[in-house]
Coordinates of C-alpha atoms and ligand atoms in Angstrom, one line a residue:
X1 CA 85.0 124.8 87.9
X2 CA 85.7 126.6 91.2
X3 CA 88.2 125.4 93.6
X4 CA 87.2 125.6 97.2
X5 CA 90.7 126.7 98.7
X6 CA 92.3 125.5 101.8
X7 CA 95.1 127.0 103.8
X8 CA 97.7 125.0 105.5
X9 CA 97.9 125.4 109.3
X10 CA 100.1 125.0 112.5
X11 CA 99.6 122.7 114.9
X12 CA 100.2 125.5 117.3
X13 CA 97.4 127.5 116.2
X14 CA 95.0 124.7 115.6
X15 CA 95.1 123.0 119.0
X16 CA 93.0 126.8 119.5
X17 CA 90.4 125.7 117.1
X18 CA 86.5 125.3 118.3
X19 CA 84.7 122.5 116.7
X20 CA 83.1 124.7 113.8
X21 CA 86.6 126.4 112.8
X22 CA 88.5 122.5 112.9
X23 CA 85.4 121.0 110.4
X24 CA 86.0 124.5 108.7
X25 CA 89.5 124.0 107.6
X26 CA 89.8 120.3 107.4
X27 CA 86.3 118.6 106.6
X28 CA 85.5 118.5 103.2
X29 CA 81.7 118.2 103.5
X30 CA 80.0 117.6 100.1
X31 CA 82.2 115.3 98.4
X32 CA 79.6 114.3 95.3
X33 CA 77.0 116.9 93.8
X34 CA 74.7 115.5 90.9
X35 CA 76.6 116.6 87.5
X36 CA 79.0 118.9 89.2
X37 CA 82.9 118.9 90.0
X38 CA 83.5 119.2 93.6
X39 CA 87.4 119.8 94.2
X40 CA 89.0 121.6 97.2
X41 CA 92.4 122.5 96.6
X42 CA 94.7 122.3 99.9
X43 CA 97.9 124.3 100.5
X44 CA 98.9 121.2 102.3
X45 CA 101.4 119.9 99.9
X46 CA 99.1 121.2 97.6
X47 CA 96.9 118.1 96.6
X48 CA 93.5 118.4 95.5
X49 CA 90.4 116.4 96.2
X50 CA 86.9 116.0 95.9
X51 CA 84.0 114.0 93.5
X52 CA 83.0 114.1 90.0
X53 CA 79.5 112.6 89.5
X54 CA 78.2 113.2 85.9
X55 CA 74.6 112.2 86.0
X56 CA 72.6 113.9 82.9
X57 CA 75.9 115.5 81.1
X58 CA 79.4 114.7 80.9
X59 CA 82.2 116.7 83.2
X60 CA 85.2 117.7 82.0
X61 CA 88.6 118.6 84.0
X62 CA 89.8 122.4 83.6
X63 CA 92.6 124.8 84.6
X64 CA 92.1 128.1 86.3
X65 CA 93.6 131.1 87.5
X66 CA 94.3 129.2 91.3
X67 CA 96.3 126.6 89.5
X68 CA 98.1 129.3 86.5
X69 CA 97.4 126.8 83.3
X70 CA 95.9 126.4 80.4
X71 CA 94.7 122.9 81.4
X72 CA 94.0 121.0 84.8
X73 CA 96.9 118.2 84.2
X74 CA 99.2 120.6 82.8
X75 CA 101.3 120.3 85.8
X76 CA 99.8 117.6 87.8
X77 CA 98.7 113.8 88.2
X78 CA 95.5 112.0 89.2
X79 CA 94.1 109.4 90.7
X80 CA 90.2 108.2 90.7
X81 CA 88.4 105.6 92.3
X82 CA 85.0 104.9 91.1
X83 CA 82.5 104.1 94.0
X84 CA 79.3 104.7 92.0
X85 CA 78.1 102.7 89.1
X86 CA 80.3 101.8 86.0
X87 CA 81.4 105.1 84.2
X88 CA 83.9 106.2 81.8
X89 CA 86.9 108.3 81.7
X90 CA 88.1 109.9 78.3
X91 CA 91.2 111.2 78.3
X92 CA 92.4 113.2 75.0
X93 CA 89.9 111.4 72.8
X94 CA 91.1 107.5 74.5
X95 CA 87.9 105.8 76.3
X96 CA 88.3 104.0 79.4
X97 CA 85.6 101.9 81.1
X98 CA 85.7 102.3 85.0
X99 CA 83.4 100.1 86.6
X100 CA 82.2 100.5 90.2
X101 CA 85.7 100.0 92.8
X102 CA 87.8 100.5 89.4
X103 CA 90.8 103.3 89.3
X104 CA 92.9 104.9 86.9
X105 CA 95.9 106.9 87.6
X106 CA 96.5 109.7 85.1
X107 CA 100.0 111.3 83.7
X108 CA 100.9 114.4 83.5
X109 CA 100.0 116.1 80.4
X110 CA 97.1 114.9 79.4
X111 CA 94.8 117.5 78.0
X112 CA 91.0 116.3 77.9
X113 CA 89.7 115.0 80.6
X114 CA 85.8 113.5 80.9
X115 CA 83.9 111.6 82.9
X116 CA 80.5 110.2 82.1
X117 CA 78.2 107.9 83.9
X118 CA 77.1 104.9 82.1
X119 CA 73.6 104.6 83.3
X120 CA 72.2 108.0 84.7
X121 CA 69.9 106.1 87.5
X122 CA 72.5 104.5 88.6
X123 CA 75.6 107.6 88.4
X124 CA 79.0 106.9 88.3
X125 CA 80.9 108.4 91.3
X126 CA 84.6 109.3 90.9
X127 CA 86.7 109.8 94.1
X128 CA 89.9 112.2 92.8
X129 CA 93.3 113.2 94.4
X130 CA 95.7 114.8 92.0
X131 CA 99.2 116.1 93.4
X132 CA 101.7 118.3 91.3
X133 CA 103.9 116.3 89.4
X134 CA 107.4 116.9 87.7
X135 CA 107.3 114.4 85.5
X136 CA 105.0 112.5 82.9
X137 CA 104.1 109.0 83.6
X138 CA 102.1 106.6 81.4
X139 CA 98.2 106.5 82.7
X140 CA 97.3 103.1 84.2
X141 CA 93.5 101.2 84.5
X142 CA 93.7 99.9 88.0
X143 CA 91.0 97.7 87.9
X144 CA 89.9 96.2 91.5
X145 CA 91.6 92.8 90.9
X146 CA 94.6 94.9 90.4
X147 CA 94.8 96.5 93.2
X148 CA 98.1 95.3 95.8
X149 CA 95.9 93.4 99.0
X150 CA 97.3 94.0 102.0
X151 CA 95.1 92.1 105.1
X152 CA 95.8 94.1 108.4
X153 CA 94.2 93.8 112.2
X154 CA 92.6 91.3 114.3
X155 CA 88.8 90.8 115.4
X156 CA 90.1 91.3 119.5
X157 CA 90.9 94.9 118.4
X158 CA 88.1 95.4 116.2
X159 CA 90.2 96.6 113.3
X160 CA 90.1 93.7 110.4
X161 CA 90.8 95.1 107.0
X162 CA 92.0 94.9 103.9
X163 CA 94.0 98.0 102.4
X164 CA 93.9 97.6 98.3
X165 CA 96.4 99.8 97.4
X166 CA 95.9 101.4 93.9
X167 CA 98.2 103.9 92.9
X168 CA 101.3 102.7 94.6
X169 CA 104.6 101.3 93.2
X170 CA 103.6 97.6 92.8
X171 CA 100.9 98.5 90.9
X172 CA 101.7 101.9 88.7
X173 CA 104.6 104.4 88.7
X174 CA 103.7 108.3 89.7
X175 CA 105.6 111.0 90.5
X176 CA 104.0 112.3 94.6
X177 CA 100.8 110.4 94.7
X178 CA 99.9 107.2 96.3
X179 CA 96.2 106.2 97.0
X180 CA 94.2 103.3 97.6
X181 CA 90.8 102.3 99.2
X182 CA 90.8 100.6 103.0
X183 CA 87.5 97.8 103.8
X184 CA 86.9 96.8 107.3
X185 CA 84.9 93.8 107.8
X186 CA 81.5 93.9 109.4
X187 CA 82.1 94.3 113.5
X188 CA 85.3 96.1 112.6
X189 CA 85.4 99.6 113.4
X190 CA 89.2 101.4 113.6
X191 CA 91.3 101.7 111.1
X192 CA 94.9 102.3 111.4
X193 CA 95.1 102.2 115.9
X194 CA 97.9 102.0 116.9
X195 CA 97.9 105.3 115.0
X196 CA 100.8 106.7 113.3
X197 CA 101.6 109.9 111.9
X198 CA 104.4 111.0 108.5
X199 CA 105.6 114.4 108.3
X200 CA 107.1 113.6 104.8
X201 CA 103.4 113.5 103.5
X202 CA 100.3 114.6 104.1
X203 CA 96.7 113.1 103.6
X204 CA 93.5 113.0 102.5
X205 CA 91.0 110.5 104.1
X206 CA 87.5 110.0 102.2
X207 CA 84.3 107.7 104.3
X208 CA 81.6 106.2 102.3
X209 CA 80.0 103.4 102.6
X210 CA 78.1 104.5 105.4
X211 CA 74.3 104.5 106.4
X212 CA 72.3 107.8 107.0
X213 CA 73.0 107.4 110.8
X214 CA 76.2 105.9 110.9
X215 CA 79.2 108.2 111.6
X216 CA 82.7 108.0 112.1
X217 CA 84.8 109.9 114.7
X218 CA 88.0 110.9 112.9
X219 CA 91.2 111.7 115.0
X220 CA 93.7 114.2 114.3
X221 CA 96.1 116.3 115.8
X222 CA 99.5 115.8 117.5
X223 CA 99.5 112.7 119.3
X224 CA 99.7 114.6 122.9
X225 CA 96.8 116.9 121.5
X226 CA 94.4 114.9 120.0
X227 CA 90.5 116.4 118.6
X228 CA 88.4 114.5 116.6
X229 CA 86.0 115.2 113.9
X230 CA 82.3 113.8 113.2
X231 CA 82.0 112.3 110.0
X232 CA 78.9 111.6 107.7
X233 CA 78.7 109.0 104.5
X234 CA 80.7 110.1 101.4
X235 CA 82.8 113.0 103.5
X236 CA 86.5 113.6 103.1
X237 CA 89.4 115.2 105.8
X238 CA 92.4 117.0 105.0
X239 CA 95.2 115.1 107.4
X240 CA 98.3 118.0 107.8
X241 CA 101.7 115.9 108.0
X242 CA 101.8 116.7 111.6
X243 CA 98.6 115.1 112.5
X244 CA 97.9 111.5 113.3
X245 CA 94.4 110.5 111.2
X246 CA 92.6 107.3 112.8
X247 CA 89.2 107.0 112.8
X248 CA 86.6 104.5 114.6
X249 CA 83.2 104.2 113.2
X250 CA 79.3 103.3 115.0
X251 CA 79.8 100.5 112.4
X252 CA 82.3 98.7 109.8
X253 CA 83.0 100.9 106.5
X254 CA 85.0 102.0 104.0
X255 CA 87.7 104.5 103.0
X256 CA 89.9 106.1 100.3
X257 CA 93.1 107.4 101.5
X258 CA 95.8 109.7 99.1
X259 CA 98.7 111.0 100.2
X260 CA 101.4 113.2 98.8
X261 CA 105.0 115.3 100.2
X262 CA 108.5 113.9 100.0
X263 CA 108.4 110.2 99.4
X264 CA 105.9 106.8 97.8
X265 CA 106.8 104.9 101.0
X266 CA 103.9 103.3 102.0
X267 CA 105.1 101.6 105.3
X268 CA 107.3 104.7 106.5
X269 CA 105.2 105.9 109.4
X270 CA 106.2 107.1 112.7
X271 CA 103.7 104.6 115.4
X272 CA 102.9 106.6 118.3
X273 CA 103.3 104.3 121.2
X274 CA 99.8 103.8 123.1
X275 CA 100.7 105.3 126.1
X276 CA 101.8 109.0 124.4
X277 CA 98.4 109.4 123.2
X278 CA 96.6 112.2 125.1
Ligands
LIG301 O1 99.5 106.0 105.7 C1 98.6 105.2 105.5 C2 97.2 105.5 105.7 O2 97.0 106.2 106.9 C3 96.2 104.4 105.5 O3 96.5 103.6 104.4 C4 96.0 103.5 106.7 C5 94.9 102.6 106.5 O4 94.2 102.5 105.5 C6 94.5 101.7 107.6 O5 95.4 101.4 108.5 O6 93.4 101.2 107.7
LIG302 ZN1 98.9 107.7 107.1

Protein backbone atom coordinates (compact mmCIF):
# COMPACT_ATOMS: atom_id res chain seq x y z
CA UNK A 1 0.00 0.00 0.00
CA UNK A 2 1.94 2.96 -1.22
CA UNK A 3 1.20 6.38 -0.10
CA UNK A 4 1.44 9.02 -2.79
CA UNK A 5 3.09 11.87 -0.65
CA UNK A 6 2.25 15.51 -0.68
CA UNK A 7 4.21 18.44 0.64
CA UNK A 8 2.64 21.39 2.16
CA UNK A 9 3.26 24.76 0.40
CA UNK A 10 3.30 28.58 0.74
CA UNK A 11 1.09 30.75 -0.61
CA UNK A 12 3.98 32.81 -1.60
CA UNK A 13 5.54 30.25 -3.67
CA UNK A 14 2.44 28.81 -5.17
CA UNK A 15 0.84 32.00 -6.55
CA UNK A 16 4.40 31.04 -9.00
CA UNK A 17 2.82 27.82 -10.01
CA UNK A 18 1.85 27.02 -13.90
CA UNK A 19 -1.16 25.04 -14.37
CA UNK A 20 0.66 21.44 -14.49
CA UNK A 21 2.74 22.18 -11.16
CA UNK A 22 -0.78 23.56 -9.22
CA UNK A 23 -2.84 20.10 -10.44
CA UNK A 24 0.63 18.47 -9.46
CA UNK A 25 0.64 19.27 -5.83
CA UNK A 26 -2.97 19.71 -5.08
CA UNK A 27 -5.26 17.46 -7.46
CA UNK A 28 -5.57 14.17 -6.50
CA UNK A 29 -6.45 12.55 -9.87
CA UNK A 30 -7.35 8.82 -9.64
CA UNK A 31 -9.36 8.68 -6.58
CA UNK A 32 -10.89 4.85 -7.17
CA UNK A 33 -8.75 1.98 -8.93
CA UNK A 34 -10.53 -1.43 -9.37
CA UNK A 35 -9.39 -3.59 -6.16
CA UNK A 36 -6.69 -1.20 -5.23
CA UNK A 37 -6.07 1.38 -2.18
CA UNK A 38 -5.57 4.77 -3.52
CA UNK A 39 -4.37 7.14 -0.55
CA UNK A 40 -2.26 10.31 -0.87
CA UNK A 41 -0.93 11.35 2.26
CA UNK A 42 -0.64 15.36 2.64
CA UNK A 43 1.77 17.26 4.91
CA UNK A 44 -1.08 19.61 5.15
CA UNK A 45 -2.03 18.89 8.67
CA UNK A 46 -1.24 15.61 7.73
CA UNK A 47 -4.58 14.06 6.63
CA UNK A 48 -4.81 11.40 4.24
CA UNK A 49 -7.29 10.74 1.44
CA UNK A 50 -8.18 8.79 -1.43
CA UNK A 51 -10.64 5.49 -2.48
CA UNK A 52 -10.87 1.96 -1.64
CA UNK A 53 -12.77 -0.03 -4.23
CA UNK A 54 -12.54 -3.89 -3.62
CA UNK A 55 -14.02 -5.41 -6.67
CA UNK A 56 -12.82 -9.24 -7.04
CA UNK A 57 -10.76 -9.40 -3.42
CA UNK A 58 -11.07 -7.78 -0.32
CA UNK A 59 -8.62 -4.60 0.80
CA UNK A 60 -7.25 -4.29 3.92
CA UNK A 61 -5.77 -0.96 5.70
CA UNK A 62 -1.90 -1.17 6.51
CA UNK A 63 0.88 0.81 8.20
CA UNK A 64 4.12 1.68 6.64
CA UNK A 65 7.41 3.16 7.02
CA UNK A 66 5.74 6.97 5.94
CA UNK A 67 3.40 6.69 8.83
CA UNK A 68 6.23 4.62 11.55
CA UNK A 69 3.53 1.86 12.75
CA UNK A 70 2.74 -1.39 13.04
CA UNK A 71 -0.82 -0.71 11.83
CA UNK A 72 -2.69 2.11 9.71
CA UNK A 73 -5.00 3.28 12.78
CA UNK A 74 -2.38 2.92 15.20
CA UNK A 75 -2.31 6.53 15.56
CA UNK A 76 -5.05 7.86 13.52
CA UNK A 77 -8.98 8.06 12.86
CA UNK A 78 -11.17 7.59 9.73
CA UNK A 79 -13.87 8.43 8.06
CA UNK A 80 -15.62 6.73 4.82
CA UNK A 81 -18.37 7.47 2.76
CA UNK A 82 -19.63 4.83 0.50
CA UNK A 83 -20.65 6.20 -2.97
CA UNK A 84 -20.57 2.85 -4.83
CA UNK A 85 -22.79 -0.01 -4.29
CA UNK A 86 -23.55 -1.51 -0.74
CA UNK A 87 -20.22 -2.90 0.74
CA UNK A 88 -18.88 -3.92 4.04
CA UNK A 89 -16.40 -2.77 6.43
CA UNK A 90 -14.75 -5.28 9.02
CA UNK A 91 -12.99 -3.90 11.52
CA UNK A 92 -10.99 -6.39 14.08
CA UNK A 93 -13.21 -9.29 13.08
CA UNK A 94 -16.84 -6.88 13.72
CA UNK A 95 -18.93 -6.64 10.23
CA UNK A 96 -20.44 -3.57 9.24
CA UNK A 97 -22.84 -3.19 6.31
CA UNK A 98 -22.32 0.22 4.40
CA UNK A 99 -24.73 0.64 1.81
CA UNK A 100 -24.39 3.13 -0.98
CA UNK A 101 -24.26 7.17 0.77
CA UNK A 102 -23.66 5.24 4.21
CA UNK A 103 -20.40 6.27 6.52
CA UNK A 104 -18.64 5.07 9.34
CA UNK A 105 -16.23 6.89 11.40
CA UNK A 106 -13.47 4.74 12.88
CA UNK A 107 -11.47 5.09 16.38
CA UNK A 108 -8.22 4.96 16.96
CA UNK A 109 -6.79 1.70 17.58
CA UNK A 110 -8.49 -0.43 15.66
CA UNK A 111 -6.27 -3.05 14.09
CA UNK A 112 -7.99 -4.83 11.04
CA UNK A 113 -9.39 -3.01 8.67
CA UNK A 114 -11.36 -4.54 5.36
CA UNK A 115 -13.45 -3.48 2.89
CA UNK A 116 -15.38 -5.72 0.51
CA UNK A 117 -17.86 -5.00 -2.09
CA UNK A 118 -21.05 -6.81 -1.83
CA UNK A 119 -21.80 -7.50 -5.43
CA UNK A 120 -18.56 -7.29 -7.67
CA UNK A 121 -20.69 -5.78 -10.84
CA UNK A 122 -21.85 -3.39 -8.95
CA UNK A 123 -18.36 -2.33 -6.56
CA UNK A 124 -18.56 -0.70 -3.54
CA UNK A 125 -16.71 2.60 -3.50
CA UNK A 126 -15.30 4.03 -0.21
CA UNK A 127 -14.38 7.70 -0.05
CA UNK A 128 -11.65 7.94 3.07
CA UNK A 129 -10.04 10.83 5.14
CA UNK A 130 -8.29 9.83 8.22
CA UNK A 131 -6.43 12.61 10.41
CA UNK A 132 -3.93 11.76 13.32
CA UNK A 133 -5.74 11.38 16.46
CA UNK A 134 -4.72 11.58 20.20
CA UNK A 135 -7.31 9.84 21.54
CA UNK A 136 -9.59 6.70 21.03
CA UNK A 137 -13.19 7.23 20.25
CA UNK A 138 -15.86 4.56 19.86
CA UNK A 139 -16.53 3.82 15.88
CA UNK A 140 -19.93 5.05 14.68
CA UNK A 141 -22.29 3.68 11.43
CA UNK A 142 -23.43 6.95 9.97
CA UNK A 143 -26.04 5.79 7.95
CA UNK A 144 -27.50 8.47 5.38
CA UNK A 145 -30.62 9.18 7.52
CA UNK A 146 -28.15 9.97 10.07
CA UNK A 147 -26.41 12.31 8.74
CA UNK A 148 -27.09 16.32 10.41
CA UNK A 149 -29.07 18.22 7.13
CA UNK A 150 -28.22 21.47 6.74
CA UNK A 151 -30.26 23.27 3.54
CA UNK A 152 -28.05 26.23 2.30
CA UNK A 153 -28.39 28.80 -0.97
CA UNK A 154 -31.04 30.04 -3.15
CA UNK A 155 -31.98 29.23 -6.92
CA UNK A 156 -31.18 33.35 -7.92
CA UNK A 157 -27.56 32.37 -7.03
CA UNK A 158 -27.49 29.13 -8.37
CA UNK A 159 -26.16 27.54 -5.23
CA UNK A 160 -29.16 25.26 -3.55
CA UNK A 161 -27.82 22.50 -1.43
CA UNK A 162 -27.96 20.37 1.21
CA UNK A 163 -24.73 19.73 3.36
CA UNK A 164 -25.30 16.18 5.35
CA UNK A 165 -22.80 16.39 7.72
CA UNK A 166 -21.36 12.97 8.84
CA UNK A 167 -18.60 12.99 11.08
CA UNK A 168 -19.36 16.05 12.99
CA UNK A 169 -20.29 16.62 16.65
CA UNK A 170 -24.07 16.16 16.39
CA UNK A 171 -23.66 13.12 14.95
CA UNK A 172 -20.31 11.23 16.37
CA UNK A 173 -17.40 12.35 18.63
CA UNK A 174 -13.61 12.38 16.90
CA UNK A 175 -10.69 13.68 17.87
CA UNK A 176 -9.46 16.37 14.38
CA UNK A 177 -11.74 15.09 11.69
CA UNK A 178 -15.03 16.40 10.49
CA UNK A 179 -16.51 15.27 7.06
CA UNK A 180 -19.57 15.15 5.30
CA UNK A 181 -20.96 14.98 1.74
CA UNK A 182 -22.59 18.41 -0.01
CA UNK A 183 -25.69 17.85 -2.95
CA UNK A 184 -26.69 20.63 -5.09
CA UNK A 185 -29.93 20.48 -6.77
CA UNK A 186 -30.19 20.18 -10.49
CA UNK A 187 -29.56 23.90 -12.10
CA UNK A 188 -27.42 24.53 -9.05
CA UNK A 189 -23.86 24.88 -9.76
CA UNK A 190 -21.51 26.79 -6.75
CA UNK A 191 -21.02 25.56 -3.68
CA UNK A 192 -19.93 27.57 -0.82
CA UNK A 193 -19.83 31.58 -2.89
CA UNK A 194 -19.61 33.80 -0.95
CA UNK A 195 -16.43 31.79 -0.32
CA UNK A 196 -14.68 31.59 2.83
CA UNK A 197 -11.46 30.46 3.92
CA UNK A 198 -10.12 28.76 7.90
CA UNK A 199 -6.54 28.81 8.63
CA UNK A 200 -7.28 26.53 11.78
CA UNK A 201 -7.96 23.68 9.23
CA UNK A 202 -7.28 22.59 6.16
CA UNK A 203 -9.32 20.49 3.54
CA UNK A 204 -9.95 17.99 1.31
CA UNK A 205 -12.68 18.40 -1.38
CA UNK A 206 -13.77 15.11 -3.40
CA UNK A 207 -16.42 15.66 -6.99
CA UNK A 208 -18.36 12.77 -8.15
CA UNK A 209 -21.33 12.50 -9.34
CA UNK A 210 -20.43 13.88 -12.55
CA UNK A 211 -20.88 12.96 -16.29
CA UNK A 212 -17.85 12.10 -18.62
CA UNK A 213 -18.06 15.76 -19.89
CA UNK A 214 -19.01 17.57 -17.10
CA UNK A 215 -16.35 19.46 -15.04
CA UNK A 216 -15.97 21.59 -12.26
CA UNK A 217 -13.74 24.68 -11.98
CA UNK A 218 -12.38 24.53 -8.43
CA UNK A 219 -11.05 27.89 -6.77
CA UNK A 220 -8.24 28.21 -4.58
CA UNK A 221 -5.77 30.44 -3.46
CA UNK A 222 -5.66 33.60 -1.32
CA UNK A 223 -8.71 35.56 -1.85
CA UNK A 224 -6.66 38.55 -3.67
CA UNK A 225 -4.81 35.68 -5.78
CA UNK A 226 -7.18 33.37 -6.86
CA UNK A 227 -6.35 30.11 -9.60
CA UNK A 228 -8.59 27.56 -10.31
CA UNK A 229 -8.33 24.01 -11.05
CA UNK A 230 -10.31 21.75 -13.79
CA UNK A 231 -11.89 18.96 -12.23
CA UNK A 232 -13.15 15.55 -13.74
CA UNK A 233 -15.91 12.92 -12.04
CA UNK A 234 -14.63 11.11 -8.87
CA UNK A 235 -11.40 13.64 -8.38
CA UNK A 236 -10.27 15.07 -5.13
CA UNK A 237 -8.21 18.59 -4.10
CA UNK A 238 -6.04 19.24 -1.28
CA UNK A 239 -7.45 22.85 0.14
CA UNK A 240 -4.10 24.41 2.25
CA UNK A 241 -5.62 26.43 5.33
CA UNK A 242 -4.72 29.53 3.50
CA UNK A 243 -6.69 28.89 0.47
CA UNK A 244 -10.31 29.70 -0.12
CA UNK A 245 -11.88 26.25 -1.96
CA UNK A 246 -15.29 27.14 -4.00
CA UNK A 247 -16.02 25.44 -6.92
CA UNK A 248 -18.80 25.96 -9.80
CA UNK A 249 -19.64 23.24 -11.99
CA UNK A 250 -20.98 22.99 -16.15
CA UNK A 251 -23.83 21.22 -14.20
CA UNK A 252 -25.36 20.34 -10.52
CA UNK A 253 -23.16 17.59 -8.47
CA UNK A 254 -21.90 16.26 -5.65
CA UNK A 255 -19.11 16.49 -3.08
CA UNK A 256 -17.39 15.09 -0.04
CA UNK A 257 -15.59 17.50 2.04
CA UNK A 258 -13.02 16.49 5.29
CA UNK A 259 -11.22 18.71 7.12
CA UNK A 260 -8.78 18.63 9.90
CA UNK A 261 -6.15 21.37 12.16
CA UNK A 262 -6.99 23.12 15.38
CA UNK A 263 -10.66 22.90 15.94
CA UNK A 264 -14.46 20.65 14.97
CA UNK A 265 -16.07 24.07 14.34
CA UNK A 266 -18.01 23.71 11.47
CA UNK A 267 -19.41 27.27 11.05
CA UNK A 268 -15.99 29.11 11.98
CA UNK A 269 -15.03 30.45 8.61
CA UNK A 270 -13.52 33.68 7.71
CA UNK A 271 -16.25 35.08 4.55
CA UNK A 272 -14.24 36.95 2.13
CA UNK A 273 -16.32 39.90 1.36
CA UNK A 274 -17.33 39.87 -2.59
CA UNK A 275 -15.55 42.78 -3.48
CA UNK A 276 -11.80 41.46 -2.05
CA UNK A 277 -11.91 38.73 -4.44
CA UNK A 278 -9.35 39.19 -7.22
O1 LIG B 1 -15.81 24.44 5.59
C1 LIG B 1 -16.83 23.90 5.04
C2 LIG B 1 -16.68 23.40 3.69
O2 LIG B 1 -15.92 24.25 2.86
C3 LIG B 1 -17.92 22.84 2.99
O3 LIG B 1 -18.70 22.12 3.87
C4 LIG B 1 -18.76 23.89 2.28
C5 LIG B 1 -19.87 23.26 1.53
O4 LIG B 1 -20.06 22.07 1.52
C6 LIG B 1 -20.77 24.16 0.78
O5 LIG B 1 -20.91 25.34 1.19
O6 LIG B 1 -21.37 23.73 -0.20
ZN1 LIG C 1 -14.26 25.21 4.15
Amino acid sequence: MELDIRYANHPDDTKYYTTEELREHFLIEDVFVEDEISLTYSHQDRIIAGGVMPVNKELQLEGSKDLGVDFFLQGRELGAINIGGDGVIVLDGKEYEIKSRDGLYVGRGTKEVIFKSADPKNPAKFYVNSASAHKEYPTVQIEFDKANPVKLGEAETMNVRTIYQYVHPAVCESCQLSMGMTVLEPQSAWNTMPSHTHERRMEVYFYFDMGENDKVFHMMGQPNETRHIVMSNEQAVISPSWSLHSGVGTKNYTFIWGMCGENKEFTDMDHIPMNDLK
